[in-house]
PDB file of C-alpha atoms (C1' of nucleotides) in Angstrom:
ATOM      1  CA  MET A  15      13.627  24.232 -12.449  1.00  0.00           C
ATOM      2  CA  GLY A  16      10.196  25.713 -14.058  1.00  0.00           C
ATOM      3  CA  ARG A  17       7.944  24.390 -10.668  1.00  0.00           C
ATOM      4  CA  SER A  18       6.867  25.972  -7.730  1.00  0.00           C
ATOM      5  CA  PRO A  19       5.618  24.004  -4.821  1.00  0.00           C
ATOM      6  CA  CYS A  20       2.350  23.452  -4.447  1.00  0.00           C
ATOM      7  CA  CYS A  21       1.959  24.908  -0.875  1.00  0.00           C
ATOM      8  CA  SER A  22       4.935  27.836  -1.376  1.00  0.00           C
ATOM      9  CA  SER A  23       3.815  30.915   0.547  1.00  0.00           C
ATOM     10  CA  SER A  24       4.996  32.257  -3.482  1.00  0.00           C
ATOM     11  CA  SER A  25       2.139  31.012  -5.477  1.00  0.00           C
ATOM     12  CA  SER A  26      -0.677  32.552  -6.140  1.00  0.00           C
ATOM     13  CA  THR A  27      -2.706  30.395  -3.418  1.00  0.00           C
ATOM     14  CA  GLY A  28       0.111  30.058  -0.670  1.00  0.00           C
ATOM     15  CA  GLU A  29      -0.374  33.715   0.758  1.00  0.00           C
ATOM     16  CA  GLY A  30      -2.679  32.907   4.841  1.00  0.00           C
ATOM     17  CA  LEU A  31      -3.380  29.425   3.718  1.00  0.00           C
ATOM     18  CA  ASN A  32      -4.230  27.776   6.990  1.00  0.00           C
ATOM     19  CA  ARG A  33      -1.147  24.642   8.319  1.00  0.00           C
ATOM     20  CA  GLY A  34      -1.519  21.916  10.970  1.00  0.00           C
ATOM     21  CA  ALA A  35      -4.159  20.515  12.598  1.00  0.00           C
ATOM     22  CA  TRP A  36      -8.008  19.993  10.257  1.00  0.00           C
ATOM     23  CA  THR A  37     -10.660  21.306  12.105  1.00  0.00           C
ATOM     24  CA  ALA A  38     -13.606  19.971  11.775  1.00  0.00           C
ATOM     25  CA  GLN A  39     -15.648  22.373   9.568  1.00  0.00           C
ATOM     26  CA  GLU A  40     -12.231  21.725   7.034  1.00  0.00           C
ATOM     27  CA  ASP A  41     -13.375  18.032   7.095  1.00  0.00           C
ATOM     28  CA  LYS A  42     -17.109  18.561   6.378  1.00  0.00           C
ATOM     29  CA  ILE A  43     -16.041  21.197   3.208  1.00  0.00           C
ATOM     30  CA  LEU A  44     -13.314  18.558   1.963  1.00  0.00           C
ATOM     31  CA  SER A  45     -16.064  15.335   2.249  1.00  0.00           C
ATOM     32  CA  ASP A  46     -18.736  17.431   1.440  1.00  0.00           C
ATOM     33  CA  TYR A  47     -16.903  18.872  -1.783  1.00  0.00           C
ATOM     34  CA  ILE A  48     -15.795  15.674  -2.568  1.00  0.00           C
ATOM     35  CA  LYS A  49     -19.029  14.113  -2.938  1.00  0.00           C
ATOM     36  CA  ASN A  50     -20.544  16.139  -5.020  1.00  0.00           C
ATOM     37  CA  HIS A  51     -17.853  17.021  -7.254  1.00  0.00           C
ATOM     38  CA  GLY A  52     -15.464  13.381  -7.318  1.00  0.00           C
ATOM     39  CA  GLU A  53     -11.507  13.467  -6.284  1.00  0.00           C
ATOM     40  CA  GLY A  54      -8.817  15.518  -8.271  1.00  0.00           C
ATOM     41  CA  ARG A  55      -8.021  17.951  -9.472  1.00  0.00           C
ATOM     42  CA  TRP A  56      -6.892  18.791  -6.252  1.00  0.00           C
ATOM     43  CA  ARG A  57      -5.156  22.401  -7.015  1.00  0.00           C
ATOM     44  CA  LYS A  58      -8.493  23.737  -7.926  1.00  0.00           C
ATOM     45  CA  LEU A  59     -10.283  21.456  -5.236  1.00  0.00           C
ATOM     46  CA  PRO A  60      -9.132  24.553  -2.193  1.00  0.00           C
ATOM     47  CA  GLU A  61     -10.418  27.423  -4.140  1.00  0.00           C
ATOM     48  CA  GLU A  62     -13.711  25.795  -5.249  1.00  0.00           C
ATOM     49  CA  ALA A  63     -14.572  24.412  -2.542  1.00  0.00           C
ATOM     50  CA  GLY A  64     -13.392  27.231  -0.457  1.00  0.00           C
ATOM     51  CA  LEU A  65     -11.201  25.823   1.612  1.00  0.00           C
ATOM     52  CA  ARG A  66      -7.989  27.874   3.163  1.00  0.00           C
ATOM     53  CA  ARG A  67      -5.870  24.576   2.388  1.00  0.00           C
ATOM     54  CA  CYS A  68      -2.983  23.672  -0.415  1.00  0.00           C
ATOM     55  CA  GLY A  69      -4.393  21.075  -2.997  1.00  0.00           C
ATOM     56  CA  LYS A  70      -1.791  18.493  -1.115  1.00  0.00           C
ATOM     57  CA  SER A  71      -3.146  19.273   1.883  1.00  0.00           C
ATOM     58  CA  CYS A  72      -6.588  18.343   0.836  1.00  0.00           C
ATOM     59  CA  ARG A  73      -6.107  15.135  -1.393  1.00  0.00           C
ATOM     60  CA  LEU A  74      -3.324  13.519   2.148  1.00  0.00           C
ATOM     61  CA  ARG A  75      -6.613  14.343   3.800  1.00  0.00           C
ATOM     62  CA  TRP A  76      -8.653  12.885   1.938  1.00  0.00           C
ATOM     63  CA  LEU A  77      -7.143   9.455   1.122  1.00  0.00           C
ATOM     64  CA  ASN A  78      -5.739   9.359   4.864  1.00  0.00           C
ATOM     65  CA  TYR A  79      -8.339  10.479   6.820  1.00  0.00           C
ATOM     66  CA  LEU A  80     -11.453  11.505   5.148  1.00  0.00           C
ATOM     67  CA  ARG A  81     -11.737   9.147   2.670  1.00  0.00           C
ATOM     68  CA  PRO A  82     -15.544   6.562   3.786  1.00  0.00           C
ATOM     69  CA  ASP A  83     -14.241   3.224   2.931  1.00  0.00           C
ATOM     70  CA  ILE A  84     -11.331   4.035   5.441  1.00  0.00           C
ATOM     71  CA  LYS A  85     -10.273   1.497   8.188  1.00  0.00           C
ATOM     72  CA  ARG A  86      -8.669   2.784  11.424  1.00  0.00           C
ATOM     73  CA  GLY A  87      -7.176   1.733  13.612  1.00  0.00           C
ATOM     74  CA  ASN A  88      -6.517  -1.851  15.421  1.00  0.00           C
ATOM     75  CA  ILE A  89      -4.478  -3.695  13.194  1.00  0.00           C
ATOM     76  CA  SER A  90      -4.801  -7.213  13.097  1.00  0.00           C
ATOM     77  CA  PRO A  91      -2.361  -9.814  13.047  1.00  0.00           C
ATOM     78  CA  GLU A  92      -2.995 -11.155   9.679  1.00  0.00           C
ATOM     79  CA  GLU A  93      -2.087  -7.517   8.930  1.00  0.00           C
ATOM     80  CA  GLU A  94       0.351  -6.841  10.604  1.00  0.00           C
ATOM     81  CA  GLU A  95       2.062 -10.401   9.080  1.00  0.00           C
ATOM     82  CA  LEU A  96       0.886  -9.299   5.695  1.00  0.00           C
ATOM     83  CA  ILE A  97       2.987  -5.884   6.462  1.00  0.00           C
ATOM     84  CA  VAL A  98       6.038  -8.005   7.414  1.00  0.00           C
ATOM     85  CA  ARG A  99       5.902 -10.600   4.151  1.00  0.00           C
ATOM     86  CA  LEU A 100       5.198  -7.683   1.805  1.00  0.00           C
ATOM     87  CA  HIS A 101       7.872  -5.502   3.229  1.00  0.00           C
ATOM     88  CA  LYS A 102      10.717  -7.951   3.240  1.00  0.00           C
ATOM     89  CA  LEU A 103       9.468  -7.941  -0.390  1.00  0.00           C
ATOM     90  CA  LEU A 104       9.251  -4.634  -1.431  1.00  0.00           C
ATOM     91  CA  GLY A 105      10.905  -2.606   0.969  1.00  0.00           C
ATOM     92  CA  ASN A 106       9.057   0.739   1.883  1.00  0.00           C
ATOM     93  CA  ARG A 107       7.066   0.760  -1.017  1.00  0.00           C
ATOM     94  CA  TRP A 108       4.408   1.819   1.495  1.00  0.00           C
ATOM     95  CA  SER A 109       1.666   2.745  -0.981  1.00  0.00           C
ATOM     96  CA  LEU A 110       1.920  -1.075  -2.747  1.00  0.00           C
ATOM     97  CA  ILE A 111       2.007  -2.386   0.243  1.00  0.00           C
ATOM     98  CA  ALA A 112      -1.200  -0.011   1.549  1.00  0.00           C
ATOM     99  CA  GLY A 113      -2.815  -1.194  -2.038  1.00  0.00           C
ATOM    100  CA  ARG A 114      -2.669  -5.172  -0.430  1.00  0.00           C
ATOM    101  CA  LEU A 115      -3.950  -3.838   2.662  1.00  0.00           C
ATOM    102  CA  PRO A 116      -8.286  -3.215   2.013  1.00  0.00           C
ATOM    103  CA  GLY A 117      -8.747   0.438   4.292  1.00  0.00           C
ATOM    104  CA  ARG A 118      -4.977   0.840   5.374  1.00  0.00           C
ATOM    105  CA  THR A 119      -3.648   3.678   3.628  1.00  0.00           C
ATOM    106  CA  ASP A 120       0.521   3.767   3.237  1.00  0.00           C
ATOM    107  CA  ASN A 121       1.317   6.733   6.242  1.00  0.00           C
ATOM    108  CA  GLU A 122      -0.590   4.304   8.500  1.00  0.00           C
ATOM    109  CA  ILE A 123       1.456   1.575   7.453  1.00  0.00           C
ATOM    110  CA  LYS A 124       4.093   3.721   7.251  1.00  0.00           C
ATOM    111  CA  ASN A 125       3.642   4.924  11.065  1.00  0.00           C
ATOM    112  CA  TYR A 126       2.810   1.175  12.079  1.00  0.00           C
ATOM    113  CA  TRP A 127       5.692   0.272  10.587  1.00  0.00           C
ATOM    114  CA  ASN A 128       8.386   2.645  11.685  1.00  0.00           C
ATOM    115  CA  THR A 129       7.045   3.065  15.585  1.00  0.00           C
ATOM    116  CA  ILE A 130       5.943  -1.275  15.696  1.00  0.00           C
ATOM    117  CA  LEU A 131       7.082  -3.514  13.552  1.00  0.00           C
ATOM    118  CA  GLY A 132      10.214  -2.587  12.879  1.00  0.00           C
ATOM    119  CA  LYS A 133      11.262  -2.133  15.811  1.00  0.00           C
ATOM    120  CA  LYS A 134      10.099  -5.925  16.631  1.00  0.00           C
ATOM    121  CA  GLN A 135      12.395  -6.738  13.695  1.00  0.00           C
ATOM    122  CA  ARG A 136      15.310  -5.170  14.846  1.00  0.00           C
ATOM    123  CA  GLN A 137      14.335  -7.298  18.457  1.00  0.00           C
ATOM    124  CA  ALA A 138      13.784 -10.234  16.629  1.00  0.00           C
ATOM    125  CA  PRO A 139      15.722 -10.777  13.348  1.00  0.00           C
ATOM    126  CA  VAL A 140      15.885 -14.584  14.104  1.00  0.00           C
ATOM    127  CA  ARG A 141      12.256 -14.557  13.822  1.00  0.00           C
ATOM    128  CA  ALA A 142      11.960 -12.656  10.898  1.00  0.00           C
ATOM    129  CA  ALA A 143      14.074 -15.327   8.928  1.00  0.00           C
ATOM    130  CA  THR A 144      11.975 -18.173   9.476  1.00  0.00           C
ATOM    131  CA  ASP A 145       8.595 -15.988   9.020  1.00  0.00           C
ATOM    132  CA  GLY A 146       9.429 -16.132   4.999  1.00  0.00           C
ATOM    133  CA  LYS A 147      10.583 -19.884   4.522  1.00  0.00           C
ATOM    134  CA  LYS A 148       7.860 -21.340   2.398  1.00  0.00           C
ATOM    135  CA  THR A 149       7.697 -25.052   2.516  1.00  0.00           C
ATOM    136  CA  GLN A 150       7.685 -26.616  -0.781  1.00  0.00           C
ATOM    137  CA  THR A 151       5.561 -29.593  -0.715  1.00  0.00           C
ATOM    138  CA  PRO A 152       5.137 -32.142  -3.949  1.00  0.00           C
ATOM    139  CA  LEU A 153       1.863 -32.210  -4.941  1.00  0.00           C
ATOM    140  CA  ALA A 154      -0.508 -35.106  -5.791  1.00  0.00           C
ATOM    141  CA  ALA A 155      -3.014 -34.570  -8.215  1.00  0.00           C
ATOM    142  CA  ASP A 156      -6.169 -33.237  -6.907  1.00  0.00           C
ATOM    143  CA  SER A 157      -4.248 -32.200  -3.422  1.00  0.00           C
ATOM    144  CA  TRP A 158      -5.626 -29.806  -0.853  1.00  0.00           C
ATOM    145  CA  VAL A 159      -2.163 -27.268  -0.796  1.00  0.00           C
ATOM    146  CA  ALA A 160      -1.295 -25.236   1.960  1.00  0.00           C
ATOM    147  CA  SER A 161       0.076 -21.618   0.993  1.00  0.00           C
ATOM    148  CA  PRO A 162       2.539 -20.195   4.189  1.00  0.00           C
ATOM    149  CA  LYS A 163      -0.744 -18.157   5.254  1.00  0.00           C
ATOM    150  CA  ASP A 164      -2.048 -21.937   6.274  1.00  0.00           C
ATOM    151  CA  ASN A 165       0.393 -21.448   9.257  1.00  0.00           C
ATOM    152  CA  ASN A 166      -2.270 -19.620  11.544  1.00  0.00           C
ATOM    153  CA  ALA A 167      -5.240 -21.033   9.116  1.00  0.00           C
ATOM    154  CA  ALA A 168      -7.557 -21.158  12.237  1.00  0.00           C
ATOM    155  CA  ALA A 169      -7.752 -17.869  12.933  1.00  0.00           C
ATOM    156  CA  GLN A 170      -8.402 -16.961   9.271  1.00  0.00           C
ATOM    157  CA  PRO A 171     -12.037 -16.871   8.139  1.00  0.00           C
ATOM    158  CA  VAL A 172     -11.063 -17.456   4.446  1.00  0.00           C
ATOM    159  CA  VAL A 173     -11.852 -21.116   3.804  1.00  0.00           C
ATOM    160  CA  ARG A 174      -9.572 -22.647   1.286  1.00  0.00           C
ATOM    161  CA  THR A 175     -10.896 -24.353  -1.517  1.00  0.00           C
ATOM    162  CA  LYS A 176      -9.754 -27.520  -3.390  1.00  0.00           C
ATOM    163  CA  ALA A 177      -6.949 -27.070  -5.854  1.00  0.00           C
ATOM    164  CA  LYS A 178      -8.585 -29.496  -8.945  1.00  0.00           C
ATOM    165  CA  ALA A 179      -5.099 -30.650 -10.855  1.00  0.00           C
ATOM    166  CA  LEU A 180      -4.786 -29.226 -13.956  1.00  0.00           C
ATOM    167  CA  GLU A 181      -4.394 -31.557 -17.014  1.00  0.00           C
ATOM    168  CA  CYS A 182      -1.734 -29.474 -19.237  1.00  0.00           C
ATOM    169  CA  SER A 183      -0.873 -29.690 -22.784  1.00  0.00           C
ATOM    170  CA  SER A 184       0.268 -26.075 -22.356  1.00  0.00           C
ATOM    171  CA  GLN A 185       2.338 -22.784 -19.696  1.00  0.00           C
ATOM    172  CA  VAL A 186      -0.883 -21.234 -17.603  1.00  0.00           C
ATOM    173  CA  PHE A 187       0.401 -17.303 -17.860  1.00  0.00           C
ATOM    174  CA  ILE A 188      -0.963 -15.136 -15.358  1.00  0.00           C
ATOM    175  CA  ASP A 189      -1.711 -11.233 -16.262  1.00  0.00           C
ATOM    176  CA  ASN A 190      -2.005  -9.173 -13.378  1.00  0.00           C
ATOM    177  CA  PRO A 191      -3.049  -5.768 -14.586  1.00  0.00           C
ATOM    178  CA  LYS A 192      -2.373  -4.703 -11.059  1.00  0.00           C
ATOM    179  CA  ARG A 193       0.938  -5.364 -10.311  1.00  0.00           C
ATOM    180  CA  PRO A 194       3.854  -3.087 -10.440  1.00  0.00           C
ATOM    181  CA  ALA A 195       5.962  -1.991 -13.206  1.00  0.00           C
ATOM    182  CA  GLY A 196       8.667  -4.485 -13.972  1.00  0.00           C
ATOM    183  CA  MET A 197       7.459  -7.246 -12.810  1.00  0.00           C
ATOM    184  CA  ALA A 198       6.839 -10.023 -15.125  1.00  0.00           C
ATOM    185  CA  SER A 199       4.148 -12.176 -14.966  1.00  0.00           C
ATOM    186  CA  LEU A 200       3.841 -15.328 -14.246  1.00  0.00           C
ATOM    187  CA  GLU A 201       4.367 -18.400 -16.084  1.00  0.00           C
ATOM    188  CA  THR A 202       4.375 -21.632 -15.738  1.00  0.00           C
ATOM    189  CA  PRO A 203       8.243 -22.049 -17.425  1.00  0.00           C
ATOM    190  CA  PRO A 204       8.951 -23.952 -20.686  1.00  0.00           C
ATOM    191  CA  ASP A 205      10.499 -27.551 -19.541  1.00  0.00           C
ATOM    192  CA  HIS A 206       7.191 -27.429 -17.045  1.00  0.00           C
ATOM    193  CA  GLN A 207       3.239 -28.042 -16.494  1.00  0.00           C
ATOM    194  CA  ALA A 208       1.155 -26.492 -14.219  1.00  0.00           C
ATOM    195  CA  SER A 209       0.386 -28.839 -12.526  1.00  0.00           C
ATOM    196  CA  SER A 210      -2.270 -27.395  -9.439  1.00  0.00           C
ATOM    197  CA  ILE A 211      -3.816 -24.245  -8.893  1.00  0.00           C
ATOM    198  CA  THR A 212      -5.552 -23.234  -5.098  1.00  0.00           C
ATOM    199  CA  ARG A 213      -7.076 -20.340  -3.999  1.00  0.00           C
ATOM    200  CA  ASP A 214      -9.763 -19.031  -1.275  1.00  0.00           C
ATOM    201  CA  ARG A 215     -12.389 -18.265  -1.426  1.00  0.00           C
ATOM    202  CA  MET A 216     -13.063 -14.962   0.433  1.00  0.00           C
ATOM    203  CA  ASP A 217     -16.723 -15.655   1.794  1.00  0.00           C
ATOM    204  CA  PRO A 218     -17.978 -18.523   1.759  1.00  0.00           C
ATOM    205  CA  ALA A 219     -21.614 -17.312   1.482  1.00  0.00           C
ATOM    206  CA  GLN A 220     -21.675 -15.652  -1.441  1.00  0.00           C
ATOM    207  CA  GLY A 221     -19.943 -18.947  -2.883  1.00  0.00           C
ATOM    208  CA  ASP A 222     -17.551 -19.249  -6.100  1.00  0.00           C
ATOM    209  CA  ASP A 223     -16.649 -15.610  -6.310  1.00  0.00           C
ATOM    210  CA  ASP A 224     -13.158 -14.376  -8.159  1.00  0.00           C
ATOM    211  CA  GLY A 225     -10.518 -15.674  -4.847  1.00  0.00           C
ATOM    212  CA  ARG A 226      -7.350 -14.684  -4.241  1.00  0.00           C
ATOM    213  CA  LEU A 227      -4.742 -17.578  -5.997  1.00  0.00           C
ATOM    214  CA  LEU A 228      -2.661 -18.911  -3.389  1.00  0.00           C
ATOM    215  CA  SER A 229      -0.342 -20.848  -5.142  1.00  0.00           C
ATOM    216  CA  MET A 230       0.674 -22.508  -8.229  1.00  0.00           C
ATOM    217  CA  THR A 231       2.457 -26.057  -8.735  1.00  0.00           C
ATOM    218  CA  ALA A 232       4.903 -27.575 -12.000  1.00  0.00           C
ATOM    219  CA  ALA A 233       5.499 -30.271 -12.607  1.00  0.00           C
ATOM    220  CA  THR A 234       8.558 -31.186 -14.780  1.00  0.00           C
ATOM    221  CA  ASN A 235       7.958 -34.528 -17.537  1.00  0.00           C
ATOM    222  CA  ASN A 236      10.222 -36.783 -14.751  1.00  0.00           C
ATOM    223  CA  GLY A 237       7.812 -36.017 -11.908  1.00  0.00           C
ATOM    224  CA  GLU A 238      10.145 -32.950  -9.993  1.00  0.00           C
ATOM    225  CA  SER A 239       7.183 -30.922  -8.615  1.00  0.00           C
ATOM    226  CA  ASN A 240       7.418 -26.818  -7.570  1.00  0.00           C
ATOM    227  CA  ASP A 241       5.835 -24.088  -6.600  1.00  0.00           C
ATOM    228  CA  ILE A 242       6.940 -21.859  -8.961  1.00  0.00           C
ATOM    229  CA  SER A 243       4.736 -18.831  -7.568  1.00  0.00           C
ATOM    230  CA  SER A 244       6.761 -18.766  -4.822  1.00  0.00           C
ATOM    231  CA  ALA A 245      10.246 -19.461  -6.474  1.00  0.00           C
ATOM    232  CA  ASP A 246      11.024 -15.468  -6.987  1.00  0.00           C
ATOM    233  CA  PRO A 247      10.138 -13.120  -4.221  1.00  0.00           C
ATOM    234  CA  LEU A 248       8.768 -10.560  -7.002  1.00  0.00           C
ATOM    235  CA  PHE A 249       6.202 -13.136  -8.378  1.00  0.00           C
ATOM    236  CA  ASP A 250       5.162 -14.044  -4.946  1.00  0.00           C
ATOM    237  CA  PHE A 251       4.453 -10.594  -4.286  1.00  0.00           C
ATOM    238  CA  GLN A 252       2.815 -10.806  -7.631  1.00  0.00           C
ATOM    239  CA  PHE A 253       0.880 -14.006  -7.726  1.00  0.00           C
ATOM    240  CA  GLU A 254      -0.550 -12.707  -4.288  1.00  0.00           C
ATOM    241  CA  ASP A 255      -2.157  -9.565  -5.637  1.00  0.00           C
ATOM    242  CA  THR A 256      -3.253 -11.870  -8.189  1.00  0.00           C
ATOM    243  CA  PHE A 257      -7.050 -12.906  -8.494  1.00  0.00           C
ATOM    244  CA  LEU A 258      -8.717 -15.806 -10.864  1.00  0.00           C
ATOM    245  CA  SER A 259      -9.756 -13.493 -13.266  1.00  0.00           C
ATOM    246  CA  ASP A 260      -6.147 -12.846 -14.151  1.00  0.00           C
ATOM    247  CA  LEU A 261      -5.365 -16.397 -14.851  1.00  0.00           C
ATOM    248  CA  LEU A 262      -4.779 -17.063 -18.375  1.00  0.00           C
ATOM    249  CA  ILE A 263      -4.744 -21.161 -20.054  1.00  0.00           C
ATOM    250  CA  LEU A 264      -3.077 -20.325 -23.310  1.00  0.00           C
ATOM    251  CA  PRO A 265      -4.353 -22.398 -26.069  1.00  0.00           C
ATOM    252  CA  GLY A 266      -4.088 -26.140 -25.857  1.00  0.00           C
ATOM    253  CA  LEU A 267      -4.508 -26.575 -22.324  1.00  0.00           C
ATOM    254  CA  SER A 268      -7.160 -28.920 -21.331  1.00  0.00           C
ATOM    255  CA  ALA A 269     -10.562 -27.662 -19.502  1.00  0.00           C
ATOM    256  CA  ILE A 270      -9.924 -27.455 -15.842  1.00  0.00           C
ATOM    257  CA  PRO A 271     -13.986 -28.257 -14.799  1.00  0.00           C
ATOM    258  CA  ALA A 272     -14.013 -26.964 -11.085  1.00  0.00           C
ATOM    259  CA  PHE A 273     -12.459 -23.447 -12.781  1.00  0.00           C
ATOM    260  CA  SER A 274     -13.792 -23.380 -15.924  1.00  0.00           C
ATOM    261  CA  SER A 275     -16.099 -20.492 -15.731  1.00  0.00           C
ATOM    262  CA  ASP A 276     -13.694 -17.935 -13.847  1.00  0.00           C
ATOM    263  CA  ILE A 277     -11.133 -18.958 -16.425  1.00  0.00           C
ATOM    264  CA  HIS A 278     -11.025 -16.747 -19.732  1.00  0.00           C
ATOM    265  CA  GLN A 279      -8.739 -17.748 -22.732  1.00  0.00           C
ATOM    266  CA  PRO A 280      -5.971 -15.298 -24.139  1.00  0.00           C
ATOM    267  CA  GLU A 281      -6.671 -13.085 -26.753  1.00  0.00           C
ATOM    268  CA  MET A 282      -5.540 -14.377 -29.932  1.00  0.00           C
ATOM    269  CA  GLY A 283      -2.030 -13.453 -30.487  1.00  0.00           C
ATOM    270  CA  MET A 284      -1.165 -13.443 -27.304  1.00  0.00           C
ATOM    271  CA  GLN A 285       2.765 -13.636 -26.975  1.00  0.00           C
ATOM    272  CA  MET A 286       4.692 -15.870 -24.019  1.00  0.00           C
TER     273      MET A 286
ATOM    274  C1'  DA B  14       2.041  16.848  41.806  1.00  0.00           C
ATOM    275  C1'  DA B  15       5.585  18.376  38.757  1.00  0.00           C
ATOM    276  C1'  DC B  16       8.456  17.331  34.751  1.00  0.00           C
ATOM    277  C1'  DT B  17      10.918  14.167  31.277  1.00  0.00           C
ATOM    278  C1'  DT B  18      10.888  11.245  28.054  1.00  0.00           C
ATOM    279  C1'  DC B  19       8.812   8.262  24.968  1.00  0.00           C
ATOM    280  C1'  DG B  20       5.105   6.743  21.685  1.00  0.00           C
ATOM    281  C1'  DT B  21       2.293   7.875  18.331  1.00  0.00           C
ATOM    282  C1'  DC B  22       0.155   9.680  14.169  1.00  0.00           C
ATOM    283  C1'  DA B  23      -1.046  13.487  11.315  1.00  0.00           C
ATOM    284  C1'  DA B  24       0.632  16.609   8.119  1.00  0.00           C
ATOM    285  C1'  DC B  25       3.933  18.830   6.037  1.00  0.00           C
ATOM    286  C1'  DC B  26       7.819  18.900   2.658  1.00  0.00           C
ATOM    287  C1'  DG B  27      10.397  17.904  -1.682  1.00  0.00           C
ATOM    288  C1'  DC B  28      11.693  15.106  -5.007  1.00  0.00           C
ATOM    289  C1'  DC B  29       9.328  11.941  -9.126  1.00  0.00           C
ATOM    290  C1'  DT B  30       7.252  10.851 -13.035  1.00  0.00           C
ATOM    291  C1'  DA B  31       3.108  11.496 -16.303  1.00  0.00           C
ATOM    292  C1'  DT B  32       0.456  13.634 -18.638  1.00  0.00           C
ATOM    293  C1'  DC B  33      -0.154  17.118 -21.257  1.00  0.00           C
ATOM    294  C1'  DA B  34       0.352  21.019 -24.322  1.00  0.00           C
TER     295       DA B  34
ATOM    296  C1'  DC C  11      10.981  17.631 -28.108  1.00  0.00           C
ATOM    297  C1'  DT C  12      10.561  20.252 -24.822  1.00  0.00           C
ATOM    298  C1'  DG C  13       8.726  22.423 -20.380  1.00  0.00           C
ATOM    299  C1'  DA C  14       5.544  23.429 -17.271  1.00  0.00           C
ATOM    300  C1'  DT C  15       1.967  21.433 -14.280  1.00  0.00           C
ATOM    301  C1'  DA C  16      -0.218  18.490 -11.696  1.00  0.00           C
ATOM    302  C1'  DG C  17      -0.428  13.800  -9.048  1.00  0.00           C
ATOM    303  C1'  DG C  18       1.778  10.416  -5.820  1.00  0.00           C
ATOM    304  C1'  DC C  19       5.105   8.472  -2.706  1.00  0.00           C
ATOM    305  C1'  DG C  20       8.645   8.169   0.849  1.00  0.00           C
ATOM    306  C1'  DG C  21      10.936  10.595   4.246  1.00  0.00           C
ATOM    307  C1'  DT C  22      10.430  13.819   8.454  1.00  0.00           C
ATOM    308  C1'  DT C  23       8.790  16.580  11.854  1.00  0.00           C
ATOM    309  C1'  DG C  24       5.900  17.849  15.792  1.00  0.00           C
ATOM    310  C1'  DA C  25       2.253  17.948  18.493  1.00  0.00           C
ATOM    311  C1'  DC C  26      -0.042  15.934  21.861  1.00  0.00           C
ATOM    312  C1'  DG C  27      -1.114  12.168  25.223  1.00  0.00           C
ATOM    313  C1'  DA C  28       0.815   8.534  28.091  1.00  0.00           C
ATOM    314  C1'  DA C  29       3.617   5.996  31.077  1.00  0.00           C
ATOM    315  C1'  DG C  30       7.736   6.544  33.823  1.00  0.00           C
ATOM    316  C1'  DT C  31      10.873   8.792  37.492  1.00  0.00           C
TER     317       DT C  31
END
DNA sequence: AACTTCGTCAACCGCCTATCA
DNA sequence: CTGATAGGCGGTTGACGAAGT
C-alpha cells in the first residue's frame, strides 16, 4: 500500500513529535495559526506553524477542543433525547449525529454515548422502545400539529407556529442538500396530496426565520391522512435536518399564504 | 490514610473515501 | 485509469480524578 501513516516515525515529519496532552502554548500556536490562515492543509500546518505535532493531531485538537463555536459539557435533556433518537436512526455515525447538535463534536457525543447513554440503553431497553413511538394523528386543515418532540414541549424554548394547510394540486418535494449520501429526498407519495406542514420558529424575537420543519402530512383522495415525515426512518432523519428553505413546491401547487415568502419554486426541468 | 475500582474524556490508530496529478 | 495523498470517521486506549472499600 502506498500511503505512509501521517504520524509514523518513518515519515519525514514523524521524528520527535510531541504526543499526549496538548499544552496551553501548543493550543495558542495552533489557534493563532488557524485564525490567521484558516482551516485545512493539516499536514503542512504543523511545519508552517512550528508545532511538533502531526497534522491529524492538530486537526483533532482544533475540531474537538479549540474551535471557538464549541460547546462543552452539560449536555441538556433535549440534546440527550435527540442523541438517542438519532442513534436509533443512524447507529454509530457520530459525525452525522454531531451535525445535528450545534457546538457538539462527534468525539464528545461518542464519549457521551459510550459512557452514559449506552449504559442507560442497556439498562432500560423497554423505555427505549417507547421513546421512538410516533403518533399518527390525522390532521385537519390549519391544524396545530404536534411532533414527537412535543412530549416535553414545555421544557423547550422553541415556539411552534401554526401550520397553514396546503391546498395541493401537485406534490411537495423536499430537497435537503445536507442529507447523507444514499438517502432519498422526501416527497409526497403519488397517490397523496400534502395537506399540512409544521415547523418550529427557532427564535421568536427574530420573527419568521428559516425554522426547522417538524412534520408533513399528506392526505389521499378518500380522506386518509398520513404523517409522511415519520413514515420512514431514513426520511425521518432527513426531514429533521430540513429547513423551510429546502422545501420545493412542484409546478401547479397553489400558494401557501403563511409561508409564501419562505418557499422557493424549483428550477425548471426538475425531476421527480 | 492507602489502595483499588470505576468513570470520563482527550488523544491516538487505522481504515475508508474523495480528490488530484 | 491508476496510484498517491489528504481529510475524515469510528473504534480504542490510556491518563487522571472520583468514589468506594
